[in-house]
CSV table of C-alpha atoms in Angstrom, one decimal:
chain,number,residue,atom,x,y,z
A,1,MET,CA,91.2,-3.7,-56.8
A,2,LEU,CA,93.9,-2.8,-59.3
A,3,SER,CA,91.4,-2.4,-62.1
A,4,ALA,CA,89.3,-0.1,-59.9
A,5,ALA,CA,92.3,2.0,-59.0
A,6,VAL,CA,93.2,2.5,-62.7
A,7,SER,CA,89.5,3.3,-63.5
A,8,VAL,CA,89.2,5.8,-60.7
A,9,LEU,CA,92.5,7.6,-61.4
A,10,ARG,CA,91.5,7.9,-65.1
A,11,THR,CA,88.2,9.3,-64.1
A,12,LEU,CA,89.9,11.9,-62.0
A,13,GLY,CA,91.8,13.1,-65.1
A,14,ASN,CA,95.0,11.1,-65.1
A,15,PRO,CA,95.5,9.4,-68.5
A,16,ASP,CA,98.5,7.4,-67.2
A,17,PRO,CA,97.9,6.1,-63.7
A,18,SER,CA,101.0,3.7,-63.8
A,19,PRO,CA,103.5,5.9,-61.9
A,20,GLN,CA,101.0,6.3,-59.0
A,21,LEU,CA,100.4,2.6,-58.4
A,22,TYR,CA,102.6,0.2,-56.5
A,23,GLY,CA,102.1,-3.4,-55.5
A,24,TYR,CA,103.7,-6.7,-54.3
A,25,ASP,CA,102.9,-10.3,-55.1
A,26,VAL,CA,104.7,-13.6,-54.8
A,27,ASP,CA,102.8,-15.1,-57.7
A,28,ALA,CA,104.5,-14.6,-61.1
A,29,ALA,CA,101.1,-15.0,-62.8
A,30,ALA,CA,99.8,-11.9,-61.1
A,31,PHE,CA,102.1,-9.7,-63.1
A,32,GLU,CA,100.5,-10.9,-66.4
A,33,HIS,CA,97.5,-8.8,-65.5
A,34,LEU,CA,99.3,-5.5,-65.4
A,35,ALA,CA,99.6,-5.1,-69.2
A,36,GLN,CA,95.9,-6.2,-69.6
A,37,LEU,CA,95.0,-3.3,-67.3
A,38,GLY,CA,97.1,-0.9,-69.1
A,39,VAL,CA,99.6,-0.6,-66.3
A,40,ASP,CA,103.2,0.0,-67.4
A,41,ASN,CA,105.7,-1.7,-64.9
A,42,GLY,CA,108.8,-0.2,-66.6
A,43,THR,CA,109.7,1.6,-63.4
A,44,GLY,CA,109.4,-1.6,-61.3
A,45,ASN,CA,106.6,-0.2,-59.1
A,46,PHE,CA,105.2,-3.7,-58.9
A,47,LYS,CA,107.6,-6.2,-57.3
A,48,LYS,CA,107.6,-10.0,-57.1
A,49,GLN,CA,108.3,-10.0,-53.4
A,50,ASP,CA,106.6,-11.1,-50.1
A,51,PHE,CA,105.0,-7.9,-48.9
A,52,LEU,CA,105.8,-8.6,-45.3
A,53,ARG,CA,109.5,-8.5,-46.2
A,54,ALA,CA,109.2,-5.3,-48.2
A,55,SER,CA,110.8,-2.0,-46.9
A,56,SER,CA,108.8,1.2,-46.6
A,57,VAL,CA,111.9,3.4,-46.3
A,58,ASP,CA,111.7,4.8,-49.9
A,59,LEU,CA,107.9,4.5,-50.4
A,60,LYS,CA,105.1,6.4,-48.8
A,61,VAL,CA,101.6,6.3,-50.3
A,62,ASN,CA,98.2,7.9,-49.9
A,63,ALA,CA,96.1,4.8,-49.9
A,64,VAL,CA,96.5,1.0,-49.4
A,65,LEU,CA,94.1,-1.6,-50.9
A,66,ALA,CA,94.5,-5.2,-49.9
A,67,ASN,CA,93.0,-8.7,-49.8
A,68,PRO,CA,95.7,-10.4,-47.7
A,69,PRO,CA,95.8,-14.2,-47.3
A,70,PHE,CA,93.5,-15.7,-44.6
A,71,VAL,CA,96.2,-18.0,-43.1
A,72,SER,CA,95.7,-19.1,-39.5
A,73,HIS,CA,98.7,-19.3,-37.1
A,74,HIS,CA,98.4,-23.1,-37.2
A,75,ARG,CA,98.7,-23.2,-41.0
A,76,GLN,CA,101.7,-20.9,-41.2
A,77,SER,CA,105.1,-22.3,-42.0
A,78,GLU,CA,107.9,-22.0,-39.5
A,79,THR,CA,109.5,-19.3,-41.8
A,80,GLN,CA,106.3,-17.3,-41.7
A,81,ARG,CA,105.9,-17.7,-37.9
A,82,ARG,CA,109.4,-16.4,-37.4
A,83,LEU,CA,108.7,-13.4,-39.6
A,84,THR,CA,105.4,-12.6,-38.1
A,85,ASN,CA,106.7,-12.8,-34.5
A,86,LYS,CA,109.4,-10.3,-35.6
A,87,LEU,CA,106.7,-8.0,-37.0
A,88,ARG,CA,104.6,-8.4,-33.9
A,89,LYS,CA,107.4,-7.3,-31.7
A,90,LYS,CA,108.1,-4.3,-34.0
A,91,TYR,CA,104.6,-3.0,-34.4
A,92,LEU,CA,102.3,-4.3,-31.7
A,93,PRO,CA,103.7,-6.5,-28.9
A,94,ALA,CA,100.3,-6.8,-27.3
A,95,LEU,CA,99.0,-8.7,-30.3
A,96,PRO,CA,98.5,-12.4,-29.4
A,97,ARG,CA,101.1,-14.8,-30.8
A,98,LEU,CA,98.4,-16.9,-32.5
A,99,ALA,CA,97.3,-14.0,-34.8
A,100,SER,CA,96.4,-14.9,-38.4
A,101,LEU,CA,98.7,-13.7,-41.2
A,102,TRP,CA,96.3,-11.0,-42.4
A,103,ALA,CA,96.8,-9.1,-39.1
A,104,PHE,CA,100.4,-8.5,-40.0
A,105,PHE,CA,99.5,-7.2,-43.4
A,106,VAL,CA,97.4,-4.5,-41.8
A,107,LEU,CA,100.1,-3.5,-39.4
A,108,HIS,CA,103.0,-3.5,-42.0
A,109,SER,CA,100.8,-1.5,-44.5
A,110,MET,CA,100.7,1.3,-42.0
A,111,SER,CA,104.4,1.8,-42.3
A,112,PHE,CA,104.0,2.7,-46.0
A,113,LEU,CA,101.2,5.2,-45.3
A,114,ARG,CA,101.5,9.0,-45.4
A,115,PRO,CA,99.8,11.1,-42.7
A,116,GLY,CA,96.2,11.5,-43.5
A,117,GLY,CA,96.2,8.4,-45.7
A,118,ARG,CA,93.5,5.7,-46.0
A,119,MET,CA,93.4,1.9,-46.1
A,120,ALA,CA,90.8,-0.6,-47.2
A,121,PHE,CA,91.1,-4.4,-46.4
A,122,VAL,CA,89.1,-7.4,-47.3
A,123,LEU,CA,89.3,-9.5,-44.1
A,124,PRO,CA,87.6,-12.5,-42.5
A,125,ASN,CA,84.3,-11.7,-40.8
A,126,SER,CA,85.9,-12.6,-37.4
A,127,VAL,CA,88.1,-9.5,-37.5
A,128,GLY,CA,86.2,-8.0,-34.5
A,129,THR,CA,85.5,-11.1,-32.5
A,130,SER,CA,88.8,-13.1,-32.7
A,131,ASP,CA,91.3,-12.9,-29.7
A,132,TYR,CA,93.8,-11.0,-31.9
A,133,GLY,CA,91.3,-8.9,-33.9
A,134,LYS,CA,90.2,-7.0,-30.9
A,135,PRO,CA,93.6,-5.5,-29.8
A,136,LEU,CA,94.4,-4.9,-33.5
A,137,LEU,CA,91.2,-2.8,-33.9
A,138,GLU,CA,91.9,-0.9,-30.7
A,139,TYR,CA,95.4,-0.1,-32.0
A,140,LEU,CA,93.8,1.2,-35.3
A,141,ARG,CA,91.3,3.3,-33.3
A,142,ASN,CA,94.4,5.2,-31.9
A,143,HIS,CA,95.9,5.9,-35.3
A,144,PHE,CA,93.0,6.7,-37.6
A,145,SER,CA,90.3,9.3,-37.2
A,146,ARG,CA,87.7,6.9,-38.6
A,147,VAL,CA,87.4,3.1,-38.4
A,148,GLU,CA,84.6,1.4,-40.3
A,149,LEU,CA,83.7,-2.3,-40.4
A,150,VAL,CA,81.3,-3.5,-43.1
A,151,HIS,CA,80.2,-7.1,-42.6
A,152,VAL,CA,79.1,-8.8,-45.8
A,153,GLY,CA,76.6,-11.6,-45.6
A,154,GLU,CA,77.2,-12.7,-49.1
A,155,ARG,CA,79.8,-15.5,-49.4
A,156,LEU,CA,82.1,-14.0,-52.1
A,157,PHE,CA,84.7,-16.8,-52.3
A,158,ILE,CA,82.4,-19.9,-52.7
A,159,GLN,CA,83.6,-20.5,-56.2
A,160,ALA,CA,87.1,-20.5,-55.0
A,161,GLY,CA,86.2,-23.3,-52.5
A,162,ALA,CA,86.1,-21.0,-49.5
A,163,ASP,CA,83.0,-20.7,-47.1
A,164,GLU,CA,84.5,-17.6,-45.4
A,165,ARG,CA,82.3,-14.6,-45.0
A,166,ILE,CA,84.2,-11.3,-45.2
A,167,ALA,CA,84.3,-7.9,-43.7
A,168,LEU,CA,85.6,-4.7,-45.2
A,169,LEU,CA,87.9,-2.8,-42.9
A,170,LEU,CA,87.9,0.9,-44.0
A,171,LEU,CA,90.4,3.3,-42.3
A,172,SER,CA,90.6,7.0,-42.9
A,173,ASP,CA,92.9,9.9,-41.9
A,174,TYR,CA,96.1,8.1,-40.7
A,175,ILE,CA,97.7,9.8,-37.6
A,176,PRO,CA,101.2,8.3,-37.1
A,177,MET,CA,101.7,9.9,-33.7
A,178,GLY,CA,98.2,8.7,-32.4
A,179,ASN,CA,94.9,10.2,-31.6
A,180,ALA,CA,94.1,12.3,-28.5
A,181,GLU,CA,91.1,9.9,-28.0
A,182,PRO,CA,90.4,6.6,-29.7
A,183,ALA,CA,88.1,6.9,-32.7
A,184,PRO,CA,84.7,5.2,-32.7
A,185,ILE,CA,84.1,2.1,-34.8
A,186,TYR,CA,81.3,2.4,-37.2
A,187,VAL,CA,79.7,-1.1,-37.9
A,188,ARG,CA,77.4,-1.9,-40.8
A,189,ASN,CA,75.9,-5.1,-42.0
A,190,ILE,CA,75.0,-5.6,-45.6
A,191,LEU,CA,73.8,-8.7,-47.5
A,192,LYS,CA,75.5,-8.1,-50.8
A,193,ILE,CA,78.8,-6.4,-51.6
A,194,SER,CA,76.9,-4.3,-54.2
A,195,GLU,CA,75.2,-2.5,-51.2
A,196,VAL,CA,78.5,-1.1,-49.8
A,197,GLU,CA,78.1,2.2,-51.7
A,198,LEU,CA,74.4,2.8,-51.1
A,199,SER,CA,74.7,4.9,-47.9
A,200,ASN,CA,78.2,6.2,-48.6
A,201,GLY,CA,78.8,6.2,-44.9
A,202,SER,CA,76.1,8.8,-44.2
A,203,ASN,CA,73.6,6.4,-42.6
A,204,THR,CA,76.1,4.4,-40.7
A,205,THR,CA,75.4,4.1,-37.0
A,206,SER,CA,78.1,4.4,-34.5
A,207,ASP,CA,78.6,1.3,-32.4
A,208,LYS,CA,81.1,-0.2,-29.9
A,209,LEU,CA,83.6,-2.7,-31.0
A,210,ASN,CA,81.2,-5.3,-32.4
A,211,CYS,CA,77.7,-5.1,-30.9
A,212,ASP,CA,78.0,-8.5,-29.2
A,213,LEU,CA,80.7,-7.5,-26.7
A,214,ASP,CA,78.5,-5.9,-24.1
A,215,THR,CA,76.0,-8.8,-24.4
A,216,ARG,CA,78.9,-11.4,-23.9
A,217,SER,CA,79.9,-9.6,-20.8
A,218,GLU,CA,76.4,-9.3,-19.5
A,219,ALA,CA,75.8,-13.0,-20.3
A,220,GLY,CA,78.9,-14.1,-18.4
A,221,MET,CA,77.6,-12.1,-15.4
A,222,GLU,CA,74.2,-13.7,-15.7
A,223,LEU,CA,75.5,-17.2,-15.7
A,224,ALA,CA,77.8,-16.4,-12.7
A,225,LYS,CA,74.7,-15.1,-10.9
A,226,HIS,CA,73.2,-18.6,-11.0
A,227,SER,CA,76.3,-20.5,-9.7
A,228,ASP,CA,74.2,-22.2,-7.1
A,229,ALA,CA,72.1,-23.9,-9.9
A,230,LEU,CA,75.0,-24.4,-12.4
A,231,THR,CA,78.2,-26.3,-12.6
A,232,THR,CA,80.7,-27.0,-15.4
A,233,LEU,CA,81.2,-30.0,-17.5
A,234,GLU,CA,84.8,-30.4,-16.2
A,235,MET,CA,83.3,-31.2,-12.8
A,236,GLN,CA,81.5,-34.1,-14.4
A,237,ALA,CA,83.7,-35.4,-17.1
A,238,PHE,CA,87.0,-35.8,-18.9
A,239,VAL,CA,87.2,-34.0,-22.3
A,240,GLN,CA,89.7,-35.2,-24.9
A,241,ILE,CA,90.3,-34.8,-28.6
A,242,GLY,CA,89.0,-37.5,-31.0
A,243,GLU,CA,91.1,-39.9,-33.1
A,244,VAL,CA,93.8,-38.2,-35.2
A,245,VAL,CA,93.6,-40.3,-38.4
A,246,GLY,CA,96.3,-38.5,-40.4
A,247,ASP,CA,94.6,-39.0,-43.7
A,248,ILE,CA,90.8,-39.0,-43.1
A,249,ARG,CA,90.1,-38.7,-46.9
A,250,ASN,CA,91.7,-42.1,-47.7
A,251,LEU,CA,91.5,-44.0,-44.4
A,252,VAL,CA,87.9,-43.3,-43.6
A,253,LYS,CA,85.2,-44.4,-46.2
A,254,PRO,CA,81.7,-45.6,-46.5
A,255,LEU,CA,81.4,-49.3,-45.8
A,256,ALA,CA,80.2,-50.1,-49.3
A,257,GLU,CA,83.4,-48.4,-50.7
A,258,TRP,CA,85.6,-50.5,-48.5
A,259,ARG,CA,83.8,-53.6,-49.7
A,260,SER,CA,84.3,-52.7,-53.3
A,261,LEU,CA,88.0,-52.6,-52.5
A,262,GLY,CA,87.8,-56.2,-51.2
A,263,ILE,CA,88.5,-55.2,-47.6
A,264,ASP,CA,86.7,-57.3,-45.0
A,265,SER,CA,84.6,-55.7,-42.4
A,266,THR,CA,86.7,-57.4,-39.7
A,267,TYR,CA,89.3,-54.6,-40.2
A,268,LEU,CA,86.8,-51.8,-40.3
A,269,VAL,CA,85.4,-49.7,-37.4
A,270,PRO,CA,82.7,-47.0,-37.5
A,271,LEU,CA,84.0,-43.5,-36.9
A,272,LEU,CA,81.9,-40.3,-36.6
A,273,SER,CA,83.7,-37.7,-38.6
A,274,ARG,CA,81.1,-35.1,-39.4
A,275,ALA,CA,78.1,-33.7,-37.4
A,276,ALA,CA,75.8,-34.1,-40.4
A,277,GLN,CA,76.2,-37.8,-40.2
A,278,ILE,CA,73.9,-37.9,-37.2
A,279,VAL,CA,70.7,-35.8,-37.3
A,280,GLY,CA,69.2,-36.6,-33.9
A,281,LEU,CA,70.5,-36.5,-30.3
A,282,SER,CA,72.5,-39.7,-30.2
A,283,ILE,CA,74.0,-42.5,-32.3
A,284,PRO,CA,71.8,-45.4,-32.0
A,285,ALA,CA,73.3,-48.9,-31.3
A,286,SER,CA,71.7,-50.1,-34.5
A,287,VAL,CA,73.9,-47.8,-36.6
A,288,ILE,CA,76.9,-50.2,-36.7
A,289,HIS,CA,74.8,-52.9,-38.3
A,290,GLU,CA,73.4,-50.8,-41.1
A,291,VAL,CA,75.2,-51.2,-44.4
A,292,SER,CA,73.7,-47.9,-45.7
A,293,THR,CA,74.6,-45.9,-42.6
A,294,THR,CA,75.8,-42.3,-43.0
A,295,ILE,CA,78.6,-43.0,-40.6
A,296,PRO,CA,81.8,-44.0,-42.5
A,297,TYR,CA,84.3,-46.7,-41.4
A,298,LEU,CA,88.0,-46.4,-40.4
A,299,LEU,CA,90.5,-48.9,-41.7
A,300,LEU,CA,92.0,-50.6,-38.6
A,301,PRO,CA,94.5,-53.2,-40.0
A,302,PRO,CA,96.2,-55.8,-37.9
A,303,ALA,CA,99.7,-54.9,-36.7
A,304,GLU,CA,101.2,-57.9,-38.5
A,305,SER,CA,100.3,-60.3,-41.4
A,306,LEU,CA,98.3,-57.8,-43.5
A,307,PRO,CA,95.7,-59.4,-45.7
A,308,LYS,CA,96.5,-58.9,-49.4
A,309,SER,CA,93.6,-56.5,-50.0
A,310,ILE,CA,94.8,-54.2,-47.2
A,311,ALA,CA,98.4,-54.5,-48.2
A,312,ALA,CA,97.5,-53.5,-51.8
A,313,PHE,CA,95.5,-50.6,-50.6
A,314,LEU,CA,98.4,-49.3,-48.4
A,315,GLU,CA,100.9,-49.6,-51.2
A,316,ARG,CA,99.1,-46.7,-52.8
A,317,TYR,CA,101.0,-44.5,-50.4
A,318,THR,CA,104.5,-43.5,-51.6
A,319,SER,CA,107.4,-43.4,-49.2
A,320,GLU,CA,107.5,-39.6,-49.6
A,321,GLU,CA,103.8,-39.3,-48.6
A,322,ILE,CA,104.5,-41.3,-45.5
A,323,LEU,CA,107.5,-39.3,-44.5
A,324,LYS,CA,105.8,-36.0,-45.0
A,325,ASN,CA,102.8,-37.0,-42.9
A,326,ARG,CA,103.5,-35.9,-39.3
A,327,THR,CA,100.8,-38.1,-37.9
A,328,PHE,CA,102.2,-41.2,-39.6
A,329,GLN,CA,105.6,-40.4,-38.4
A,330,LYS,CA,104.5,-40.4,-34.7
A,331,ARG,CA,103.1,-43.9,-34.8
A,332,SER,CA,105.1,-47.1,-34.3
A,333,ILE,CA,103.0,-48.6,-37.2
A,334,TRP,CA,102.2,-45.6,-39.5
A,335,TYR,CA,98.9,-46.9,-40.8
A,336,ARG,CA,97.3,-48.0,-37.4
A,337,CYS,CA,95.2,-45.2,-35.9
A,338,SER,CA,94.1,-45.3,-32.2
A,339,TYR,CA,90.5,-46.3,-31.6
A,340,GLU,CA,89.0,-45.9,-28.1
A,341,THR,CA,85.2,-46.3,-27.6
A,342,GLY,CA,84.7,-45.4,-24.0
A,343,ALA,CA,83.2,-41.9,-24.6
A,344,ASP,CA,79.7,-41.3,-23.3
A,345,ALA,CA,79.2,-38.5,-25.8
A,346,PHE,CA,80.8,-36.4,-28.5
A,347,ILE,CA,80.7,-32.6,-29.1
A,348,GLY,CA,82.0,-31.0,-32.3
A,349,SER,CA,84.9,-28.5,-32.1
A,350,MET,CA,83.0,-26.3,-34.6
A,351,SER,CA,79.3,-25.7,-34.7
A,352,HIS,CA,76.8,-23.3,-36.2
A,353,ASP,CA,73.3,-23.6,-34.8
A,354,TYR,CA,74.3,-24.8,-31.3
A,355,PRO,CA,77.1,-26.9,-29.6
A,356,ARG,CA,75.4,-30.3,-30.1
A,357,ILE,CA,76.3,-33.1,-27.7
A,358,ILE,CA,75.8,-36.4,-29.5
A,359,GLY,CA,75.2,-39.4,-27.2
A,360,ASN,CA,77.3,-42.4,-28.0
A,361,ASP,CA,74.7,-45.2,-27.6
A,362,ALA,CA,76.5,-47.2,-30.3
A,363,GLY,CA,79.8,-47.3,-28.4
A,364,ILE,CA,82.0,-46.1,-31.3
A,365,SER,CA,84.7,-43.5,-31.7
A,366,CYS,CA,85.0,-40.1,-33.4
A,367,SER,CA,87.6,-38.2,-35.4
A,368,ASN,CA,89.4,-35.1,-34.1
A,369,ALA,CA,86.7,-32.9,-35.6
A,370,PHE,CA,85.0,-33.8,-32.2
A,371,TYR,CA,85.9,-34.0,-28.6
A,372,LYS,CA,85.1,-37.1,-26.5
A,373,ILE,CA,83.2,-36.6,-23.3
A,374,ARG,CA,83.8,-39.4,-20.7
A,375,LEU,CA,81.9,-39.0,-17.5
A,376,PHE,CA,83.6,-39.8,-14.1
A,377,ASN,CA,80.8,-41.9,-12.7
A,378,ASN,CA,77.5,-40.2,-13.2
A,379,LEU,CA,75.6,-42.7,-15.4
A,380,LYS,CA,72.4,-40.6,-15.1
A,381,MET,CA,74.2,-37.6,-16.6
A,382,ALA,CA,75.2,-39.7,-19.6
A,383,LYS,CA,71.6,-40.1,-20.9
A,384,TRP,CA,70.9,-36.4,-20.2
A,385,LEU,CA,73.9,-34.8,-21.9
A,386,PRO,CA,72.4,-34.5,-25.4
A,387,ILE,CA,69.3,-32.9,-23.9
A,388,LEU,CA,71.3,-30.5,-21.9
A,389,SER,CA,73.1,-29.3,-25.0
A,390,LEU,CA,69.8,-27.8,-26.1
A,391,THR,CA,69.4,-25.8,-22.9
A,392,THR,CA,69.9,-22.0,-22.8
A,393,PRO,CA,72.7,-22.0,-20.1
A,394,LEU,CA,74.9,-24.4,-22.0
A,395,ARG,CA,74.4,-22.7,-25.3
A,396,LEU,CA,74.9,-19.3,-23.8
A,397,SER,CA,78.1,-20.3,-22.2
A,398,ALA,CA,79.3,-21.6,-25.5
A,399,GLU,CA,78.6,-18.2,-27.1
A,400,VAL,CA,80.4,-16.4,-24.4
A,401,MET,CA,83.6,-18.5,-24.6
A,402,GLY,CA,83.7,-19.7,-28.2
A,403,ARG,CA,85.7,-18.1,-31.0
A,404,ILE,CA,83.6,-16.9,-34.0
A,405,ARG,CA,84.9,-18.0,-37.5
A,406,GLY,CA,84.3,-16.2,-40.7
A,407,SER,CA,81.7,-18.7,-41.8
A,408,GLY,CA,79.6,-17.8,-38.8
A,409,GLY,CA,80.5,-20.9,-36.9
A,410,ILE,CA,81.7,-20.9,-33.4
A,411,LYS,CA,85.0,-22.8,-32.4
A,412,LEU,CA,85.3,-24.4,-29.1
A,413,GLU,CA,88.7,-25.5,-27.6
A,414,PRO,CA,88.8,-28.3,-25.1
A,415,SER,CA,89.2,-25.8,-22.3
A,416,ASP,CA,86.0,-24.1,-23.6
A,417,VAL,CA,84.1,-27.3,-23.6
A,418,LYS,CA,85.1,-28.0,-20.0
A,419,LYS,CA,83.5,-24.7,-19.0
A,420,LEU,CA,80.1,-25.4,-20.6
A,421,GLN,CA,77.3,-24.9,-18.1
A,422,LEU,CA,75.3,-27.8,-16.7
A,423,PRO,CA,72.6,-28.1,-13.9
A,424,ARG,CA,73.9,-29.0,-10.5
A,425,SER,CA,71.1,-31.5,-10.2
A,426,LEU,CA,69.0,-33.4,-12.8
A,427,PRO,CA,65.2,-33.9,-12.9
A,428,ASP,CA,64.0,-37.1,-11.3
A,429,ILE,CA,61.4,-38.3,-13.8
A,430,PRO,CA,60.2,-41.8,-14.6
A,431,SER,CA,61.9,-43.8,-17.3
A,432,ALA,CA,58.9,-43.7,-19.7
A,433,ASP,CA,58.5,-39.9,-19.3
A,434,PHE,CA,62.3,-39.5,-20.0
A,435,ASN,CA,62.1,-41.6,-23.1
A,436,ALA,CA,59.0,-39.6,-24.3
A,437,LEU,CA,60.9,-36.3,-23.7
A,438,LYS,CA,63.9,-37.6,-25.6
A,439,GLN,CA,61.8,-38.7,-28.5
A,440,LYS,CA,60.0,-35.4,-28.6
A,441,LEU,CA,63.2,-33.4,-28.5
A,442,ASN,CA,64.8,-35.7,-31.0
A,443,SER,CA,61.9,-35.0,-33.4
A,444,LEU,CA,62.1,-31.3,-32.9
A,445,ALA,CA,65.9,-31.3,-33.6
A,446,ARG,CA,65.4,-33.3,-36.7
A,447,GLU,CA,62.7,-30.9,-37.9
A,448,GLY,CA,65.0,-27.9,-37.3
A,449,LYS,CA,62.8,-26.5,-34.6
A,450,LEU,CA,65.7,-25.6,-32.4
A,451,ASP,CA,64.1,-22.8,-30.5
A,452,VAL,CA,61.0,-24.9,-29.5
A,453,ALA,CA,63.3,-27.7,-28.4
A,454,SER,CA,65.5,-25.4,-26.4
A,455,ARG,CA,62.5,-23.9,-24.5
A,456,LEU,CA,61.1,-27.3,-23.7
A,457,ALA,CA,64.5,-28.5,-22.4
A,458,ASP,CA,64.8,-25.3,-20.3
A,459,SER,CA,61.4,-25.9,-18.8
A,460,ILE,CA,62.0,-29.6,-17.9
A,461,VAL,CA,65.6,-29.1,-16.7
A,462,TYR,CA,65.6,-25.8,-15.0
A,463,ILE,CA,62.3,-24.1,-14.6
A,464,GLU,CA,60.0,-26.8,-13.3
A,465,PRO,CA,62.6,-28.1,-10.7
A,466,GLY,CA,63.0,-24.4,-9.5
A,467,LEU,CA,66.7,-24.0,-10.4
A,468,ILE,CA,66.2,-21.0,-12.5
A,469,SER,CA,63.1,-18.7,-12.7
A,470,VAL,CA,61.1,-18.1,-15.8
A,471,ALA,CA,62.1,-14.4,-15.8
A,472,ASP,CA,65.8,-15.2,-15.5
A,473,MET,CA,65.6,-17.8,-18.2
A,474,THR,CA,63.9,-15.4,-20.5
A,475,SER,CA,66.6,-12.9,-20.0
A,476,MET,CA,69.3,-15.5,-20.8
A,477,HIS,CA,67.4,-16.7,-23.8
A,478,LYS,CA,67.2,-13.1,-25.2
A,479,MET,CA,71.0,-12.7,-24.7
A,480,LEU,CA,71.4,-16.1,-26.5
A,481,LEU,CA,69.3,-14.9,-29.5
A,482,ARG,CA,71.2,-11.7,-29.7
A,483,LEU,CA,74.6,-13.4,-29.7
A,484,THR,CA,73.6,-16.1,-32.2
A,485,GLY,CA,71.9,-13.6,-34.3
A,486,TRP,CA,75.0,-11.5,-34.5
A,487,ARG,CA,77.2,-14.5,-35.2
A,488,LEU,CA,75.1,-15.9,-38.0
A,489,TYR,CA,74.0,-12.4,-39.2
A,490,LYS,CA,70.3,-13.0,-38.9
A,491,GLN,CA,68.2,-10.0,-38.0
A,492,VAL,CA,67.1,-10.5,-34.4
């Protein structure tokens, strides 16, 4: 950004752009780039300071360029949370308390801007769909004459270890006192960042705040219309978070790796920690007997009289590491994780294709990347749950309630999982037919034929029993395709 600013100013006829450029950074290494770019910081325009603590009293600019840190509220330090709460009260009290750090960079930047000024931000792709992104964009619509969101399909930060897709937020003509009417939001989707200048805005089509909002609202109403045929998961089951390991990288390993450390399988228990570890609809009972299984094992040592191999392994942890680990500190025995195997099924807190429910036929446990589903008493429902996660009503309810992440994934909180839509009654089919259906759906899921599997499940669960008509299911399926297409940035 700085290199581009220098280049553009020189192209416009300014041989020495330094006096016109200002910046903030907390990293001392950043300032080494100034001289390389031909920027003279003799006047101190570039300050080693947290931008969110900088004052705009003596500095007003025509444009702001920024790639602020993508730090969620949960990852912020207590100091950062106090600071952002102060800024929230100052600029936009309606902003949810759980807003990510980047939102405050946008708000604070406006205080440096001259009337008529512009801003350009590199932000997570969820800028328009997160709970805090929506009120922020509404606020910006009231203070700029043009608001543009350019969603970029290309993953630009893969080499830096980030899977985040980004959006460019482009704001023009700052109006401090506010607009007479909110400005429209112009939305564009591009595959590569190099395409951003192709239309130069001339071919951009005006749209509402993210094209999925109307569909979400419509989908919610459609599901409510079928309340006589649908119920929620919370009416059938408890939903609770999986085991909080504390250090999953070191305490959960493949069985062969534990054996190489000399640790006996007596003190190891299988733990589902990633959705990719199971391809089909359920965890087969045989999985716990397979040495080459994809499911890793959690170290579950005895409370007393540790075997030498386990004691030697645990001695790798320093006292400082144990004290810094909040999970370890909450336990009476820091290295002993809970392990409860009573769940009927698991569902991931984050998903991409669909919110897959994995049947727990093996009777194992899961990490906190999943939620446990434990049915009240409906044993018939237990065997149907993985199939029901393929159905359109359940998938559509997840799209309506979930929070879209920058990678295109959808995040479900426990409260969201409880609201997933299930049929009020289940098909009554012979055991042999059910097993054939499950095997067929399992094969389709393994082959990645999700749409075929979904339509088959819809037909068996809803259409043939007369719970939902073909026309209504088709309408819901179209809404689902539109929402998942928008979320994953496929052209639907």
